[in-house]
GROMACS .gro file of C-alpha atoms in nm:
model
  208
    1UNK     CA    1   1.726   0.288  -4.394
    2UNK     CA    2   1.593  -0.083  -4.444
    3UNK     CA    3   1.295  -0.210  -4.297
    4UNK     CA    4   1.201  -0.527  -4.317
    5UNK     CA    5   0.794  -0.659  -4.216
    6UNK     CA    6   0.828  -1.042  -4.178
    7UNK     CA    7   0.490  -1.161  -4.332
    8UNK     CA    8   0.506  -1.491  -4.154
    9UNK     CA    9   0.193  -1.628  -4.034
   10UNK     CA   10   0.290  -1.809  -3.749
   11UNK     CA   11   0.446  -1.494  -3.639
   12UNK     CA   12   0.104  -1.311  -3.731
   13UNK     CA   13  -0.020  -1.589  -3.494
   14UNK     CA   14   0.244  -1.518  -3.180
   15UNK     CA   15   0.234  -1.169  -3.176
   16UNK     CA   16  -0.187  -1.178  -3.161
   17UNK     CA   17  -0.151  -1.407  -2.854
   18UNK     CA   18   0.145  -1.151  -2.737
   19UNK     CA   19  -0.088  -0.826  -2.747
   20UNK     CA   20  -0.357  -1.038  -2.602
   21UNK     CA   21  -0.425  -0.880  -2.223
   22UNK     CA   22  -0.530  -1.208  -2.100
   23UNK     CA   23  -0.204  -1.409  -2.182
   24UNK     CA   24  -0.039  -1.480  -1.855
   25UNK     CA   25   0.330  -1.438  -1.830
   26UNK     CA   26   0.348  -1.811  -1.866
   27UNK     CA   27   0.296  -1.799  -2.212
   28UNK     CA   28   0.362  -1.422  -2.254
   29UNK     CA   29   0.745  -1.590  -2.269
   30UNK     CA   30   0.668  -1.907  -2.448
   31UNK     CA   31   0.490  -1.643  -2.748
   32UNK     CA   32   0.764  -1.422  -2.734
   33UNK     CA   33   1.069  -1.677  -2.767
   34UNK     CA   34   0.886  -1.803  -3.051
   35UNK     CA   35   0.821  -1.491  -3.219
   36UNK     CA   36   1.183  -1.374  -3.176
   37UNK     CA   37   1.306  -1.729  -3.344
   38UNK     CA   38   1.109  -1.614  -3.686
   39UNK     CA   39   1.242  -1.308  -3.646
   40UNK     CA   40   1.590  -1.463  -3.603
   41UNK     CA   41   1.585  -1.644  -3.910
   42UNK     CA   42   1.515  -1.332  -4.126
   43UNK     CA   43   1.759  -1.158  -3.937
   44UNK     CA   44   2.073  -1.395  -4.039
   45UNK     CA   45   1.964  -1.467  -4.402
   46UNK     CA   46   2.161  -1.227  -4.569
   47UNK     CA   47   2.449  -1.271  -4.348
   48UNK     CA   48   2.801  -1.272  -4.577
   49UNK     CA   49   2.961  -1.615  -4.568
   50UNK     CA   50   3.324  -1.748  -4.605
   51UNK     CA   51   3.436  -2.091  -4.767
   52UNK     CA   52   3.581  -2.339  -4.528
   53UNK     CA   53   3.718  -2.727  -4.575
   54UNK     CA   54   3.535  -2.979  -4.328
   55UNK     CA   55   3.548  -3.334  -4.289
   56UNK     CA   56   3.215  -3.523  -4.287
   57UNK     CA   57   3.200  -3.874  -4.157
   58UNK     CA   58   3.282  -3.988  -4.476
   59UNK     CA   59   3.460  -3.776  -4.719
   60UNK     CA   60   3.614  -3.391  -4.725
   61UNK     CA   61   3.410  -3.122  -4.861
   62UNK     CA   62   3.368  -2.730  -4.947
   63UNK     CA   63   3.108  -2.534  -4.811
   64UNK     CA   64   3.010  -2.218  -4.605
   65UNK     CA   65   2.999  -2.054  -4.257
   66UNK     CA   66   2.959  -1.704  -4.119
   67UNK     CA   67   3.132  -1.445  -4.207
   68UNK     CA   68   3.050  -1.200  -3.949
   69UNK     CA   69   3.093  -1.260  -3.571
   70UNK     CA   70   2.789  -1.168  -3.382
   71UNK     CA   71   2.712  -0.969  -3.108
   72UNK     CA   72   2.372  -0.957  -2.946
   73UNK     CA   73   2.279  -0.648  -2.728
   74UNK     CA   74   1.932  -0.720  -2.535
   75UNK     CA   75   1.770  -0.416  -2.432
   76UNK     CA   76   1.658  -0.453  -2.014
   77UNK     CA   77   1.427  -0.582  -1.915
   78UNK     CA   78   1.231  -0.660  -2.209
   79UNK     CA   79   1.492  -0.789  -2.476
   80UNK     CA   80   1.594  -1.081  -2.217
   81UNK     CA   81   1.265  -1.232  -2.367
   82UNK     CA   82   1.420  -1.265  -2.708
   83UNK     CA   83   1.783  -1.341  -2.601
   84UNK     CA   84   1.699  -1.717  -2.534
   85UNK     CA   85   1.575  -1.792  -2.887
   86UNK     CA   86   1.896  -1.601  -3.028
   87UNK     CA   87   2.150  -1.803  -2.831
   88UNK     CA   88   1.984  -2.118  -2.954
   89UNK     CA   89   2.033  -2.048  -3.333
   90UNK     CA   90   2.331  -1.903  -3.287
   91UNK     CA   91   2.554  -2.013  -3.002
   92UNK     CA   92   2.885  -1.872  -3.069
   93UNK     CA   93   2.739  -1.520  -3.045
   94UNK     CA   94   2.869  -1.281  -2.774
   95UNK     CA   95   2.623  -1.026  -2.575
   96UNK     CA   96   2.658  -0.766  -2.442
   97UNK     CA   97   2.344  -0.641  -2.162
   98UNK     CA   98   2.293  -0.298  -2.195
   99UNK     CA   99   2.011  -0.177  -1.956
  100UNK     CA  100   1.754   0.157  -2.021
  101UNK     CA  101   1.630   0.347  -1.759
  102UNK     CA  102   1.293   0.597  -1.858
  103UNK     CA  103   1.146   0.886  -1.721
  104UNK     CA  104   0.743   0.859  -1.730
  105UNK     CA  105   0.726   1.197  -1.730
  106UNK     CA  106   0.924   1.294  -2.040
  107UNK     CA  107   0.998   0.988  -2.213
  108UNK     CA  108   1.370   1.032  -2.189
  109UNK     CA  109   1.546   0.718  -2.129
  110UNK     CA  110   1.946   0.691  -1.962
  111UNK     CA  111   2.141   0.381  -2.032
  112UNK     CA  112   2.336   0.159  -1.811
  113UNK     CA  113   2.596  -0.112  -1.882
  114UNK     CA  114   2.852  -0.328  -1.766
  115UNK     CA  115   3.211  -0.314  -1.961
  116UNK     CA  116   3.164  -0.300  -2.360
  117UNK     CA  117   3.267  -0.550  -2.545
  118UNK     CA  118   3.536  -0.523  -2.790
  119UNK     CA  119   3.322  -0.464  -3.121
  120UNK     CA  120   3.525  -0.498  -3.450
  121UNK     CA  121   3.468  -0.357  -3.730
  122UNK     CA  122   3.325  -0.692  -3.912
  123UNK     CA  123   3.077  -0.734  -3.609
  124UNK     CA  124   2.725  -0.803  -3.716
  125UNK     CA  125   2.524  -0.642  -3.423
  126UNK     CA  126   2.164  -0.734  -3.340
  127UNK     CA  127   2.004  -0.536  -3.048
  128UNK     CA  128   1.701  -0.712  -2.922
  129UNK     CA  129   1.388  -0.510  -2.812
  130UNK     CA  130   1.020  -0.666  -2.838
  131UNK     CA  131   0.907  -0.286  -2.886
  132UNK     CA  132   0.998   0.003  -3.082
  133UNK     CA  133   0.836   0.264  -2.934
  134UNK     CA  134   0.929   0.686  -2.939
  135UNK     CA  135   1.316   0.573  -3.046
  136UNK     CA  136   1.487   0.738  -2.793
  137UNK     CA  137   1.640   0.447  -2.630
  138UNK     CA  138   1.735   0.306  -2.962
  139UNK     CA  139   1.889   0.587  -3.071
  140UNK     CA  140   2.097   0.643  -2.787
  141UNK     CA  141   2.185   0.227  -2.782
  142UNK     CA  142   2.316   0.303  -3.112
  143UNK     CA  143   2.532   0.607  -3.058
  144UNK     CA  144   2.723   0.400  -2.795
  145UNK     CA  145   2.748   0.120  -2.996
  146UNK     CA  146   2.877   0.323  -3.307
  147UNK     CA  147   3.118   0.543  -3.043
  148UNK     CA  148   3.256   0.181  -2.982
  149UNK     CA  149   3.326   0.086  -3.327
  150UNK     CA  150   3.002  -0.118  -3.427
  151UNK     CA  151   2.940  -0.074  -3.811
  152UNK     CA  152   2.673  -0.321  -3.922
  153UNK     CA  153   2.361  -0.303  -3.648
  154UNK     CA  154   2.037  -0.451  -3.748
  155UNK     CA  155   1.736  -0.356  -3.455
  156UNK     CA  156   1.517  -0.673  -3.407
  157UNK     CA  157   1.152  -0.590  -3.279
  158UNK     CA  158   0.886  -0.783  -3.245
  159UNK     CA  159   0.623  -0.446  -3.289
  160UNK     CA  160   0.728  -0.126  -3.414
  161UNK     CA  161   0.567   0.218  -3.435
  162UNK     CA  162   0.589   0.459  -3.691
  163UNK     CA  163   0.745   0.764  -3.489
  164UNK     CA  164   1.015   0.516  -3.409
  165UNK     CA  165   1.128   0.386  -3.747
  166UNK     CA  166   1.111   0.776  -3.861
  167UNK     CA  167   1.333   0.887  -3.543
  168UNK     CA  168   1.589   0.618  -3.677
  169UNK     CA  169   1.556   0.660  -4.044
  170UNK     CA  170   1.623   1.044  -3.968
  171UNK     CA  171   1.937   0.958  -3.689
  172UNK     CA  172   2.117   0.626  -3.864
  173UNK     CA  173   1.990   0.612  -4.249
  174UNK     CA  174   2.220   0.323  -4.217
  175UNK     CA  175   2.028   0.090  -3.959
  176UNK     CA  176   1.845  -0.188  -4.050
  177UNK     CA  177   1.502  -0.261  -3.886
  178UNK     CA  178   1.312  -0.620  -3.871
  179UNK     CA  179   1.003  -0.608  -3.712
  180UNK     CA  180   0.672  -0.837  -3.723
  181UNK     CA  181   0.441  -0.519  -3.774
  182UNK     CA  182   0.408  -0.162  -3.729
  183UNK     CA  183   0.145  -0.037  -3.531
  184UNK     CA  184  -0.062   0.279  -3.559
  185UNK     CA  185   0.074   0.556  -3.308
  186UNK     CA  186   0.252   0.600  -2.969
  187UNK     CA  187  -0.005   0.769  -2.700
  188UNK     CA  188   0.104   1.065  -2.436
  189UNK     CA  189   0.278   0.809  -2.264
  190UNK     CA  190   0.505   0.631  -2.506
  191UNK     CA  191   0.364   0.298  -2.570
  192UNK     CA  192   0.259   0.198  -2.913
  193UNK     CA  193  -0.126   0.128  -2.969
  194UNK     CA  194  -0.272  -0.114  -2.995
  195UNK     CA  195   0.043  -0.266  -2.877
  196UNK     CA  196   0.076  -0.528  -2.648
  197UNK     CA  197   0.179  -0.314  -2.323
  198UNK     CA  198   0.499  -0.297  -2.111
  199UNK     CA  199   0.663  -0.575  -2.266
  200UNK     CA  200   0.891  -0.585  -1.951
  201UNK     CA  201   0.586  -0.589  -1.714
  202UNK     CA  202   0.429  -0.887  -1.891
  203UNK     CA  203   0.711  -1.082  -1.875
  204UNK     CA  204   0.853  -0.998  -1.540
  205UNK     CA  205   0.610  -0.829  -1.319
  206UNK     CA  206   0.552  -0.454  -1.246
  207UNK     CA  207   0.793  -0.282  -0.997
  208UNK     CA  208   0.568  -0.215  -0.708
   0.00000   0.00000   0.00000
């Protein structure tokens, strides 16, 4: 497995305003779009390209374009926050919503979706999720998109724990993660300290 820290330090910057409990949701979403469009830009870098023939204002020329056709797969609620700053670098991108449903109780998560997507095999998948916590919903995100024929999947987090990256190290060797930090621990209740909270909650508002 690949992981990938991005030592950036206006990302250092966003995510300390992020985990900040006095950053109203206001800016909770201004800090997060931000953060995900550093993490965007490390996430597309080693992207294969093709040759193609354009015409400039002025004169033909050779140069390069994707390779890859990408799919973006927010996680609900929380990876709507990063989806924005994805569809402005890259605009030709497909998504696909897949939703996560978890039990307080015992941390297991069910998933929800509309109809998948036709994923090909040359598909560069990104799923979008501020927060990898215990893994469980990422692992199961990824067994459906594998089951569908998704290859390449790269899991973009803004915060990652370390019981996470192990769960998906020991489930798909072959998944890349690219996360601003890893935190210390999950607690008894699944949420990475010192964290930032229910990214969900901070962006949208509790469920009363």
């Amino acid at each position: 497995m690949s992981l990938q820290i991005i030592k950036h330090s206006l990302l250092i910057d966003r995510l300390t305003r992020l985990r900040d409990k006095n950053t109203p949701k206001s800016l909770f979403r201004l800090y997060l779009d931000q953060a995900s469009s550093i993490l965007a830009t490390y996430a597309t870098q080693s992207l294969s390209l093709q040759p193609i023939e354009i015409e400039t204002p002025l004169e033909k020329t050779s140069t390069f374009i994707f390779d890859q056709e990408i799919l973006l797969t927010p996680i609900l609620r929380a990876g709507l926050g990063m989806l924005k700053s994805f569809q402005s670098l890259i605009p030709e991108a497909q998504v696909f919503f897949l939703g996560a449903v978890r039990d307080e109780k015992t941390l297991e998560s069910s998933l929800y979706h509309g109809q998948i997507p036709n994923i090909k095999h040359h598909h560069q998948v990104f799923i979008l999720d501020p927060m990898l916590a215990t893994g469980n919903t990422m692992v199961k995100v990824i067994r459906l998109l594998k089951n569908y024929g998704a290859i390449s999947i790269k899991i973009i987090c803004c915060i990652a724990s370390p019981e996470g990256i192990k769960l998906i190290e020991h489930s798909y060797g072959d998944v890349e993660i690219i996360t601003g930090c890893v935190d210390r621990e999950i607690n008894a209740q699944g949420f990475i300290l010192p964290g930032l909270g229910d990214a969900g909650d901070r962006l949208f508002g509790p469920f009363d």
